[in-house]
mmCIF file of C-alpha atoms in Angstrom:
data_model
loop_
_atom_site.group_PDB
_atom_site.id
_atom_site.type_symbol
_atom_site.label_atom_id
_atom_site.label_comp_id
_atom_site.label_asym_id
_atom_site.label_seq_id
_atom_site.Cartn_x
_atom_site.Cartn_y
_atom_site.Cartn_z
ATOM 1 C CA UNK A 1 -11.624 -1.220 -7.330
ATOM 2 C CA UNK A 2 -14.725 -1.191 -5.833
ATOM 3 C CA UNK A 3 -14.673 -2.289 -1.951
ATOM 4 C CA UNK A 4 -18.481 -2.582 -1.346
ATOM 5 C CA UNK A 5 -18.651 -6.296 -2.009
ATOM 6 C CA UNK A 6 -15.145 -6.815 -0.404
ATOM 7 C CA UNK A 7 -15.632 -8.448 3.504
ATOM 8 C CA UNK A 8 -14.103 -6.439 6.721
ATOM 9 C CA UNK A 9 -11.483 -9.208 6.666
ATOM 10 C CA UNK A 10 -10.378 -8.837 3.339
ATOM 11 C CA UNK A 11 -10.549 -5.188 3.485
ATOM 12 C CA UNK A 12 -7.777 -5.566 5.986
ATOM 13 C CA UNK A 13 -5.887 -7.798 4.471
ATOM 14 C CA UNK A 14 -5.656 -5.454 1.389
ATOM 15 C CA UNK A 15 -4.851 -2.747 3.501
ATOM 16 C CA UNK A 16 -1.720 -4.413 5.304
ATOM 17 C CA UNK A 17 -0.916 -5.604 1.703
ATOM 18 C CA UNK A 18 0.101 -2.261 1.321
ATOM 19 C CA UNK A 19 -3.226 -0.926 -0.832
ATOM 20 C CA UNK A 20 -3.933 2.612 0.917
ATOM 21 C CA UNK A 21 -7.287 2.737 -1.206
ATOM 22 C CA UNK A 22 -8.378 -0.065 1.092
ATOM 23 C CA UNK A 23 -7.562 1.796 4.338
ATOM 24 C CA UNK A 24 -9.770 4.448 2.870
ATOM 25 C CA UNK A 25 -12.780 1.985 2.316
ATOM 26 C CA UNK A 26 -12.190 0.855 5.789
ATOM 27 C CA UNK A 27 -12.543 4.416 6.775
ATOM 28 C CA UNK A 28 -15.635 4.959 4.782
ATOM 29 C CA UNK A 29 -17.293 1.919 5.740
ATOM 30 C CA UNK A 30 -17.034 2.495 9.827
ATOM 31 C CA UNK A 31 -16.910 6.268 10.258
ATOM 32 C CA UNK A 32 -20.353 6.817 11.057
ATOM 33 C CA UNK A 33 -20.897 4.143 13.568
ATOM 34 C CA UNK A 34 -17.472 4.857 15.287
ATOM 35 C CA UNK A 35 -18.474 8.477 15.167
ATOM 36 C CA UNK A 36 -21.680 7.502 17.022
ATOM 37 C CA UNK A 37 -20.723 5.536 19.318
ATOM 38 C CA UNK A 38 -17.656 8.219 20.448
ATOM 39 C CA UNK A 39 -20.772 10.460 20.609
ATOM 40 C CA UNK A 40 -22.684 8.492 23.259
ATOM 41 C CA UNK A 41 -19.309 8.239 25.117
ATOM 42 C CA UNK A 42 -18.170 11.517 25.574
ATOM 43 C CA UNK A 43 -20.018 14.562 26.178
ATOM 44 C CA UNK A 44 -18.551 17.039 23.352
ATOM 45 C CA UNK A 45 -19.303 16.745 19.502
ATOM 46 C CA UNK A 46 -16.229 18.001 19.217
ATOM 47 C CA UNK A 47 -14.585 15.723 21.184
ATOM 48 C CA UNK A 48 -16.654 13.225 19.622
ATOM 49 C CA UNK A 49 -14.987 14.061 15.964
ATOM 50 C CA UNK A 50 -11.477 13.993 17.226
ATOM 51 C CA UNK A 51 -12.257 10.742 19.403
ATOM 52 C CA UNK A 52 -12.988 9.377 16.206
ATOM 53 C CA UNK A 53 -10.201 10.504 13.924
ATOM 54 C CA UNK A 54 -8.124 9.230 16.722
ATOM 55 C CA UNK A 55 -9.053 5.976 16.101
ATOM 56 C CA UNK A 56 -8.618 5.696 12.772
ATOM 57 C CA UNK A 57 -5.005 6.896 13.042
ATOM 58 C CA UNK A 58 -4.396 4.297 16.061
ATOM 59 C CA UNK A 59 -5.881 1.766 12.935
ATOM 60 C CA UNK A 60 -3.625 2.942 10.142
ATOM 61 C CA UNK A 61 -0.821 1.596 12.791
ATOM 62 C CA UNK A 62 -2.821 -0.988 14.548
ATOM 63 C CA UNK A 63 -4.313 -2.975 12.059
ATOM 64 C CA UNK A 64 -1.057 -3.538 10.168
ATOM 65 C CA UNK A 65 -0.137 -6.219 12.442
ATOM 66 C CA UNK A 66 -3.813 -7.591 12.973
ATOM 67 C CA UNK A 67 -3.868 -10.917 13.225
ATOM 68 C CA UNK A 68 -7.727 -11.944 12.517
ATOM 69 C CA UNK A 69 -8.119 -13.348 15.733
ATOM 70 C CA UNK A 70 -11.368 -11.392 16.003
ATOM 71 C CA UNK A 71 -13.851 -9.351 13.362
ATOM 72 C CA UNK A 72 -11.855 -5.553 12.452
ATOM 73 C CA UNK A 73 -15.301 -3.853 13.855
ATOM 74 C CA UNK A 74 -14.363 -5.401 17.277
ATOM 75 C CA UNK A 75 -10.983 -4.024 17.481
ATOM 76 C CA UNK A 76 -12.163 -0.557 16.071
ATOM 77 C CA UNK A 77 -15.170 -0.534 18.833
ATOM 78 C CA UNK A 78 -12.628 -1.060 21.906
ATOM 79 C CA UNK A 79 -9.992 1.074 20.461
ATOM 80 C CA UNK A 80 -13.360 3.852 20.401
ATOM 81 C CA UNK A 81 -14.112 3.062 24.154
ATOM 82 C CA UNK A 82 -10.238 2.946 24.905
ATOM 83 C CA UNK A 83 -9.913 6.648 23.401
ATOM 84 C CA UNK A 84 -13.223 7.456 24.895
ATOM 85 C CA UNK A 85 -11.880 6.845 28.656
ATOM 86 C CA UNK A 86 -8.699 8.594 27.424
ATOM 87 C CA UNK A 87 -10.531 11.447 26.396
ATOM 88 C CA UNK A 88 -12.741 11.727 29.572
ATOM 89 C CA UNK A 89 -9.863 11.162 32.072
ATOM 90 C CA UNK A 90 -8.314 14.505 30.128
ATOM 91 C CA UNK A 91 -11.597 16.354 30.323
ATOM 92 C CA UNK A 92 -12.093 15.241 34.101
ATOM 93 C CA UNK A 93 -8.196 16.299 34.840
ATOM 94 C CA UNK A 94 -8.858 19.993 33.336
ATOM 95 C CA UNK A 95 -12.204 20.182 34.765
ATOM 96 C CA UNK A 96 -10.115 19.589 38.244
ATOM 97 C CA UNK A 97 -7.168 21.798 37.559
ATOM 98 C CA UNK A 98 -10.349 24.896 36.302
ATOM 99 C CA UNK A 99 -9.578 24.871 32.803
ATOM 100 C CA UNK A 100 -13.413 24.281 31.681
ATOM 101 C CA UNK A 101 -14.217 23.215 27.898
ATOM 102 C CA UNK A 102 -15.365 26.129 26.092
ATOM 103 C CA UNK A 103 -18.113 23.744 23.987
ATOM 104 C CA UNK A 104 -19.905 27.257 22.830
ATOM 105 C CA UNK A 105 -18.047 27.185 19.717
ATOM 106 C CA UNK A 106 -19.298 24.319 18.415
ATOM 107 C CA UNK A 107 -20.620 24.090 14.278
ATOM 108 C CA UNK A 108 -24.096 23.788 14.308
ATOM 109 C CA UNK A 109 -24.647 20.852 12.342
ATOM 110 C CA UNK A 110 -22.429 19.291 14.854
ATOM 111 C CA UNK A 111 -24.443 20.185 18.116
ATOM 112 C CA UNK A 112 -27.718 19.331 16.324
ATOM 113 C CA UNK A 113 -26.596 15.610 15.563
ATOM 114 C CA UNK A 114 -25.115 15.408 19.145
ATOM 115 C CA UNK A 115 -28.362 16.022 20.485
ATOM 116 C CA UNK A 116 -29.580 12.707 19.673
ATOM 117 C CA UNK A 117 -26.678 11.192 20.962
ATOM 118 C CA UNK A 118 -26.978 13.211 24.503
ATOM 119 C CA UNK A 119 -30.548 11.951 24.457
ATOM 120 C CA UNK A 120 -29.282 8.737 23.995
ATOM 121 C CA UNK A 121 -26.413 8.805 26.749
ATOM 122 C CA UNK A 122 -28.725 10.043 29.051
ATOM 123 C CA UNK A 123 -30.957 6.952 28.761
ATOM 124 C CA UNK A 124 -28.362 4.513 28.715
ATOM 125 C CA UNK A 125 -26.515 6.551 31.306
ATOM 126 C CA UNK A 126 -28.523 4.611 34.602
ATOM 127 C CA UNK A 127 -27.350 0.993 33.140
ATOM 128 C CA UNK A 128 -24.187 -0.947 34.351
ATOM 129 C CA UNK A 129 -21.140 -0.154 31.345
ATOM 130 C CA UNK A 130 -21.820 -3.691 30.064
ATOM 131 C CA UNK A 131 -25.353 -3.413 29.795
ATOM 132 C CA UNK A 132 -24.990 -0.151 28.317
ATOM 133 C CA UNK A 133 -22.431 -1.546 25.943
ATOM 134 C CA UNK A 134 -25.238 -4.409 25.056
ATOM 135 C CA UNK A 135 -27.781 -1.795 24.846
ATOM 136 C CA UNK A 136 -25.558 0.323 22.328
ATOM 137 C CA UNK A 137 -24.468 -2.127 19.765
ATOM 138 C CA UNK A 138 -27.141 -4.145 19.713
ATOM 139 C CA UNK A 139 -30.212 -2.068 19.571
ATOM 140 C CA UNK A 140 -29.259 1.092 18.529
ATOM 141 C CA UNK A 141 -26.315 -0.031 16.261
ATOM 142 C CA UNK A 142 -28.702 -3.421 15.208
ATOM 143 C CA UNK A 143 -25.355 -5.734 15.282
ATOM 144 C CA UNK A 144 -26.767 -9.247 15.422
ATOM 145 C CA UNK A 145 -26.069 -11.421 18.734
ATOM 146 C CA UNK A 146 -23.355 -12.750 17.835
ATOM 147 C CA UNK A 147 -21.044 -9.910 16.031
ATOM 148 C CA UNK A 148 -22.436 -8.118 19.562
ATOM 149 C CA UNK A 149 -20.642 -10.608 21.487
ATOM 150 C CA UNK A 150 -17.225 -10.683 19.490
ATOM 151 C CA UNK A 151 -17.414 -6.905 20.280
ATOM 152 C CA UNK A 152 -17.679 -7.530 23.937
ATOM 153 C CA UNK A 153 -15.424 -10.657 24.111
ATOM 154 C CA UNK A 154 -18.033 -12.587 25.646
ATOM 155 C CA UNK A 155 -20.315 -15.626 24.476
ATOM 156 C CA UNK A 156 -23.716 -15.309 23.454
ATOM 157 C CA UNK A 157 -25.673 -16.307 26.134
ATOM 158 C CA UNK A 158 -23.794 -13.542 27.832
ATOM 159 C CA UNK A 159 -25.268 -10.896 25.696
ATOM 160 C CA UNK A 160 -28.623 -12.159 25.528
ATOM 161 C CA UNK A 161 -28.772 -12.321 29.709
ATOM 162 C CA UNK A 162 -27.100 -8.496 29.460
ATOM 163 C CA UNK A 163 -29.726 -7.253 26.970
ATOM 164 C CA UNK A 164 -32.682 -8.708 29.258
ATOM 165 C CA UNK A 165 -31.531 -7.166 31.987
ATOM 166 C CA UNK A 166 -30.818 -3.593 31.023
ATOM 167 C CA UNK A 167 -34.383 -3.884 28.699
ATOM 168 C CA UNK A 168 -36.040 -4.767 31.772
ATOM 169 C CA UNK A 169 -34.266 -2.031 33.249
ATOM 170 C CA UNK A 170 -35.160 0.539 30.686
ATOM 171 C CA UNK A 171 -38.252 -0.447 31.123
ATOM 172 C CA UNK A 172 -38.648 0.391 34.318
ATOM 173 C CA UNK A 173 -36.646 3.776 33.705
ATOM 174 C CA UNK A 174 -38.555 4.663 30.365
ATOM 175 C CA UNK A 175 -41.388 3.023 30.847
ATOM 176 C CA UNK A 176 -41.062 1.603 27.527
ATOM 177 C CA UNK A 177 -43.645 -0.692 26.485
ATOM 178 C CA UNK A 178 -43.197 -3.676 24.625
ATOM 179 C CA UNK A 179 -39.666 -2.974 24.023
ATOM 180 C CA UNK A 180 -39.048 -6.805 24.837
ATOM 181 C CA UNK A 181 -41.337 -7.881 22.938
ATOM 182 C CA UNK A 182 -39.759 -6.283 19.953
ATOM 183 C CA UNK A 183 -35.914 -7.066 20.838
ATOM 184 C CA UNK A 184 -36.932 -10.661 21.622
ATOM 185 C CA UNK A 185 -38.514 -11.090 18.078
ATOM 186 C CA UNK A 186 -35.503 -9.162 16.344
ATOM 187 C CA UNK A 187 -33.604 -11.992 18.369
ATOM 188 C CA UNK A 188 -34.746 -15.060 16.370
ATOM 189 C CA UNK A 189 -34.471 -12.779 13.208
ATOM 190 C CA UNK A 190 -30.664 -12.193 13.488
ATOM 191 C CA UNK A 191 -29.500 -14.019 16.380
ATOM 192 C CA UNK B 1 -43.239 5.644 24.131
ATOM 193 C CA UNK B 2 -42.047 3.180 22.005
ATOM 194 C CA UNK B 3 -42.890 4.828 19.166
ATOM 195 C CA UNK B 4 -40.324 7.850 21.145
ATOM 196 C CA UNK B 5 -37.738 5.308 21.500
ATOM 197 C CA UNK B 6 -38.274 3.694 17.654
ATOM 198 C CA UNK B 7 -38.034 7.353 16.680
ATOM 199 C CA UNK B 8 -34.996 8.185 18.959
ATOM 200 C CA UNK B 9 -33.038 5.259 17.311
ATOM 201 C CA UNK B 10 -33.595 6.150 13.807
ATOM 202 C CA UNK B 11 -32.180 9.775 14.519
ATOM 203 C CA UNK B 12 -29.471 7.843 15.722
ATOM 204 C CA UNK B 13 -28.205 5.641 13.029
ATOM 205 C CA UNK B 14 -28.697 8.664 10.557
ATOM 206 C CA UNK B 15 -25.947 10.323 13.066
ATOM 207 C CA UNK B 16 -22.915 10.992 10.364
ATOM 208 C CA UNK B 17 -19.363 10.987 10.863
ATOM 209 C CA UNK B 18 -18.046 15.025 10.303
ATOM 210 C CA UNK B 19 -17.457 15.789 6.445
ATOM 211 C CA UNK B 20 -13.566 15.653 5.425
ATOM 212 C CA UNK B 21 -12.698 13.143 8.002
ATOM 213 C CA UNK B 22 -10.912 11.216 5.708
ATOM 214 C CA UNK B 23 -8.973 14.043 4.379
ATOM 215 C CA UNK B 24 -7.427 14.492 7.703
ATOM 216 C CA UNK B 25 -6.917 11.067 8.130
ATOM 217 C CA UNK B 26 -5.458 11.473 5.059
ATOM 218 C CA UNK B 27 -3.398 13.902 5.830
ATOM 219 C CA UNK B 28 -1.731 12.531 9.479
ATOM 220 C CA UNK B 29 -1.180 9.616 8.104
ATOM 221 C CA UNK B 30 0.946 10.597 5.348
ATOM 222 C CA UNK B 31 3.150 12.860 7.574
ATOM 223 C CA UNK B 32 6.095 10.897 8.045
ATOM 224 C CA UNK B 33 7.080 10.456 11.658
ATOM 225 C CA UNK B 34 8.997 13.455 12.793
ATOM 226 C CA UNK B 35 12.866 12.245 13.577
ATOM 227 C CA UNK B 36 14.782 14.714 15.732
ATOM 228 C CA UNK B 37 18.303 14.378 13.706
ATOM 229 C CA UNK B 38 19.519 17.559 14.304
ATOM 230 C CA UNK B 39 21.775 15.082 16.835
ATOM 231 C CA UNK B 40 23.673 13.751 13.938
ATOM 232 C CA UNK B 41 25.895 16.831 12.606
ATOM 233 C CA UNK B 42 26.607 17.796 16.068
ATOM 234 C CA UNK B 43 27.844 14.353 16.752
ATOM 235 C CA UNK B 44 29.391 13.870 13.761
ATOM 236 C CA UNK B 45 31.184 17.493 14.202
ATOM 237 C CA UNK B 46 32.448 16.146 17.849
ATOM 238 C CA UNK B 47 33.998 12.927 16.612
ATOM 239 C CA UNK B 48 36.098 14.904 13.627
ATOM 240 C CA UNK B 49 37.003 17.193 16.440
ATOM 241 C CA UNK B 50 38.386 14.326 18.939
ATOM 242 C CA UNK B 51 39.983 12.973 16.425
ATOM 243 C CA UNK B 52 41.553 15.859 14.787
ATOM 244 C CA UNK B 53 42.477 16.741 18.420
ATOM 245 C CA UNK B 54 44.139 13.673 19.001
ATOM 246 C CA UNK B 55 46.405 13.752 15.804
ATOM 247 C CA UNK B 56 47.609 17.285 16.354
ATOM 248 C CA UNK B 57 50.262 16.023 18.619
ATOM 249 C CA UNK B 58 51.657 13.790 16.826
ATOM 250 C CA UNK B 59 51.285 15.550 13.326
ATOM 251 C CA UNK B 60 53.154 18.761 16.109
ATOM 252 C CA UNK B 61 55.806 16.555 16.943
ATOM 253 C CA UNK B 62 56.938 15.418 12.917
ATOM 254 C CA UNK B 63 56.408 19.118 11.856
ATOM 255 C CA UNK B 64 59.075 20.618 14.681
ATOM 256 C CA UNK B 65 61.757 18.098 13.492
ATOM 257 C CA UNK B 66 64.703 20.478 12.589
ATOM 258 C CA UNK B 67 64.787 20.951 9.179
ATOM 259 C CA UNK B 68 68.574 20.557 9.334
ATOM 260 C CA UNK B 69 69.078 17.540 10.887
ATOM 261 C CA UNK B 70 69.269 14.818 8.708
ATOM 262 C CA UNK B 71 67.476 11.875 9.507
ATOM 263 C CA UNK B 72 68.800 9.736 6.338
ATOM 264 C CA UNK B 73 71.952 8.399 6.523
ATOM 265 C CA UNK B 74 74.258 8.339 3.197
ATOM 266 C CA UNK B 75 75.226 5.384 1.481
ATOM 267 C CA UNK B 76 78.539 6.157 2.343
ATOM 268 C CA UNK B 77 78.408 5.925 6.090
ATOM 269 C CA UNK B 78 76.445 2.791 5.877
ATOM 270 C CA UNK B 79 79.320 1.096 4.396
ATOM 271 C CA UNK B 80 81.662 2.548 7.308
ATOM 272 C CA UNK B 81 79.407 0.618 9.271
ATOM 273 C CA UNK B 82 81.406 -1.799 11.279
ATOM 274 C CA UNK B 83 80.021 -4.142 14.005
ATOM 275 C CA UNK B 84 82.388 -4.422 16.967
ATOM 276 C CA UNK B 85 83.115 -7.883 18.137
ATOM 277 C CA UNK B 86 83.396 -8.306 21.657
ATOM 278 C CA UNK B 87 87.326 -9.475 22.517
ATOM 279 C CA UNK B 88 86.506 -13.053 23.403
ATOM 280 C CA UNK B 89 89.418 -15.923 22.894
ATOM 281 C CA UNK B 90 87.600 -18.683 20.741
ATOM 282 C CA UNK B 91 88.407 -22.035 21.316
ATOM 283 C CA UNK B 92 90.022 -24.228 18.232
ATOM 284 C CA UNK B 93 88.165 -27.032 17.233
ATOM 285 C CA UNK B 94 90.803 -29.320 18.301
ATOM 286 C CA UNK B 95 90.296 -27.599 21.476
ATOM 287 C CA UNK B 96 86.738 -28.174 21.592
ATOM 288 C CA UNK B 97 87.053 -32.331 20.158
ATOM 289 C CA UNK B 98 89.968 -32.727 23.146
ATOM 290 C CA UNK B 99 87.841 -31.193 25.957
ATOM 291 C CA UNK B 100 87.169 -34.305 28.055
ATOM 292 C CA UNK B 101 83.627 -35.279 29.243
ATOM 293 C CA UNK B 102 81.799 -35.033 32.462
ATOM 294 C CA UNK B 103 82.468 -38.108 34.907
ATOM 295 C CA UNK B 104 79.212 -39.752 35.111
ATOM 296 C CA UNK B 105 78.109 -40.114 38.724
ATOM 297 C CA UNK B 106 78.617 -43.585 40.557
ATOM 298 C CA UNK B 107 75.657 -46.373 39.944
ATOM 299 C CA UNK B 108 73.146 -46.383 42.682
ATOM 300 C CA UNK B 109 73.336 -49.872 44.899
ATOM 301 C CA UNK B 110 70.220 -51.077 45.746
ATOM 302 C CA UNK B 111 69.914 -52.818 49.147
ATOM 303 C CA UNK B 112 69.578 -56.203 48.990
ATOM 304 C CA UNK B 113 66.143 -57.561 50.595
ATOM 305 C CA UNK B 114 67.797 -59.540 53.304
ATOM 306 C CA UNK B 115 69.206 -56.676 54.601
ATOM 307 C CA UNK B 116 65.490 -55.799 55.411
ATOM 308 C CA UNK B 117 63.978 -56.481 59.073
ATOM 309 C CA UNK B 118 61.516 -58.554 58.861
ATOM 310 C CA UNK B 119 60.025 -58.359 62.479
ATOM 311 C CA UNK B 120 58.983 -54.903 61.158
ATOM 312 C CA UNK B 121 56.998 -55.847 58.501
ATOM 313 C CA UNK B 122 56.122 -59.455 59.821
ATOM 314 C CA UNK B 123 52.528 -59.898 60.370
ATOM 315 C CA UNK B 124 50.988 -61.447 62.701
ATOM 316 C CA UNK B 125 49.193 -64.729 61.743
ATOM 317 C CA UNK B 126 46.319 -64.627 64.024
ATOM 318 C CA UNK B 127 44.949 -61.451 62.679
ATOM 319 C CA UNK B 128 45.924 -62.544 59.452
ATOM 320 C CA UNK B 129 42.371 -63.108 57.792
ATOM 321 C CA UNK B 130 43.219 -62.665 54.304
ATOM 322 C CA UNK B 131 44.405 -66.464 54.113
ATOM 323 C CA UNK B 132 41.822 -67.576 57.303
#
């Protein structure tokens, strides 16, 4: 069966149908941006990869009793942050008892990706979380204002007030110019 | 800059998730969950043993029965079977018709009501004022 044309909702449905093929498409489908977004979090590609496989195995449990009261992205996005924090209170706990992360091991293809995403985390790193969260999912994962704002569990105008605040903050930071201008017209497009 | 930052956001959403991650998935989530039931024989071996430990005395006690005593009595002794009867004179039945009956006890007299005072009961009329 192909699962391209099938909706996030339905995808779910078919999974706690019993249909394992469709816990594979959901896999497929939100790897990548669960991977990234695990990479901005945390601080190890590493950790990044098993953040995110983590996830998916909380799913294959989780999502058999989901009940559709929200979108299956947003409970995969704060079951990533939830791991995330998990993952950084361990790392922070080791750190503190001298056992430091030997990250020189790494694959290469791994560390050259995470680059991007350290770049990245290091931008975002100044804003308040929720403004950082804004600032993740909706410009850098291009979720429209409104699947943003099921992510978040908050309302719209929420979102947009976050996102002009930590643009006006980057801004400021970055020295970004026109970056506004551009989020502001990618608004009206999607919003 | 913005050109940077355009730039720094494509890199990102061509970010990929690690090859084979589904494989592992795969493979985790297939694992059935482990089930520590090495409990079971040990328990199962207790319960045989407390209850093979609590028959032994009484299977002890039928197996050291002498073999000679004889536990079954013979036909023949059952019918020598008699009942003793306890050496009590019964009465005949003329005995028992001719036994007279109890004397019933003397009728109860009731007191007649003028025998009753009635200055103790009499009430006085003026603080009589059910009938005022």
């Amino acid at each position: 069966m192909n699962w391209e044309h099938v909706s996030d909702a339905d995808l779910v449905k078919h999974f706690k149908a019993g249909s394992s093929a469709a816990f594979d498409a959901i896999v497929l489908r939100f790897q990548d941006r669960i991977y990234r977004l695990a990479s901005t979090m945390l601080t190890d590609a590493q950790q990044a990869a098993d953040a995110t496989q983590e996830v998916f195995m909380r799913s294959h449990k989780g999502l058999r009793t989901f009940r559709f009261r929200a979108e299956p992205f947003t409970w995969l996005y704060r079951t990533t942050r939830l791991v995330c924090h998990e993952f950084n209170r361990q790392k922070r706990a080791k750190t503190l008892a001298g056992e430091l992360a030997d990250t020189g091991n790494q694959p290469e293809a791994l560390v050259d990706e995470f680059l991007c995403a350290t770049r990245i985390r290091r931008i975002v790193s100044d804003l308040p979380e929720r403004q950082r969260e804004v600032v993740m999912l909706r410009i850098f994962e291009d979720l429209s204002v409104r699947d943003t704002a099921r992510a978040m569990g908050c309302r719209e105008g929420t979102v947009k007030a976050l996102l002009h605040k930590a643009t006006t903050r980057l801004e400021a930071n970055l020295h970004i110019q026109g970056l506004r201008g551009t989020l502001t017209a990618s608004d009206k497009s999607t919003g | 800059m913005n050109d940077e930052f355009s730039e720094l956001k494509k890199r990102y959403r061509q970010i990929e998730a690690p090859p084979h991650l589904l494989t592992r998935i795969r493979a985790n989530t297939a694992v059935p969950p482990t089930r520590h039931r090495g409990w079971q024989p040990v328990a199962a071996t207790a319960v045989l043993t407390a209850a093979m430990l609590g028959l032994l005395p009484v299977l002890w006690q039928s197996s050291s029965l002498p073999e000679t005593q004889n536990t079954r009595p013979s036909l023949a002794k059952l019918a020598a079977l008699s009942v003793e009867r306890p050496d009590v004179r019964r009465p005949s039945l003329s005995q028992l018709r001719s036994l007279p009956a109890p004397r019933m006890p003397d009728k109860p007299v009731l007191r007649k009501p003028a025998d009753v005072d009635d200055s103790t009961t009499a009430i006085s009329k003026e603080n009589d004022h059910a009938h005022s």
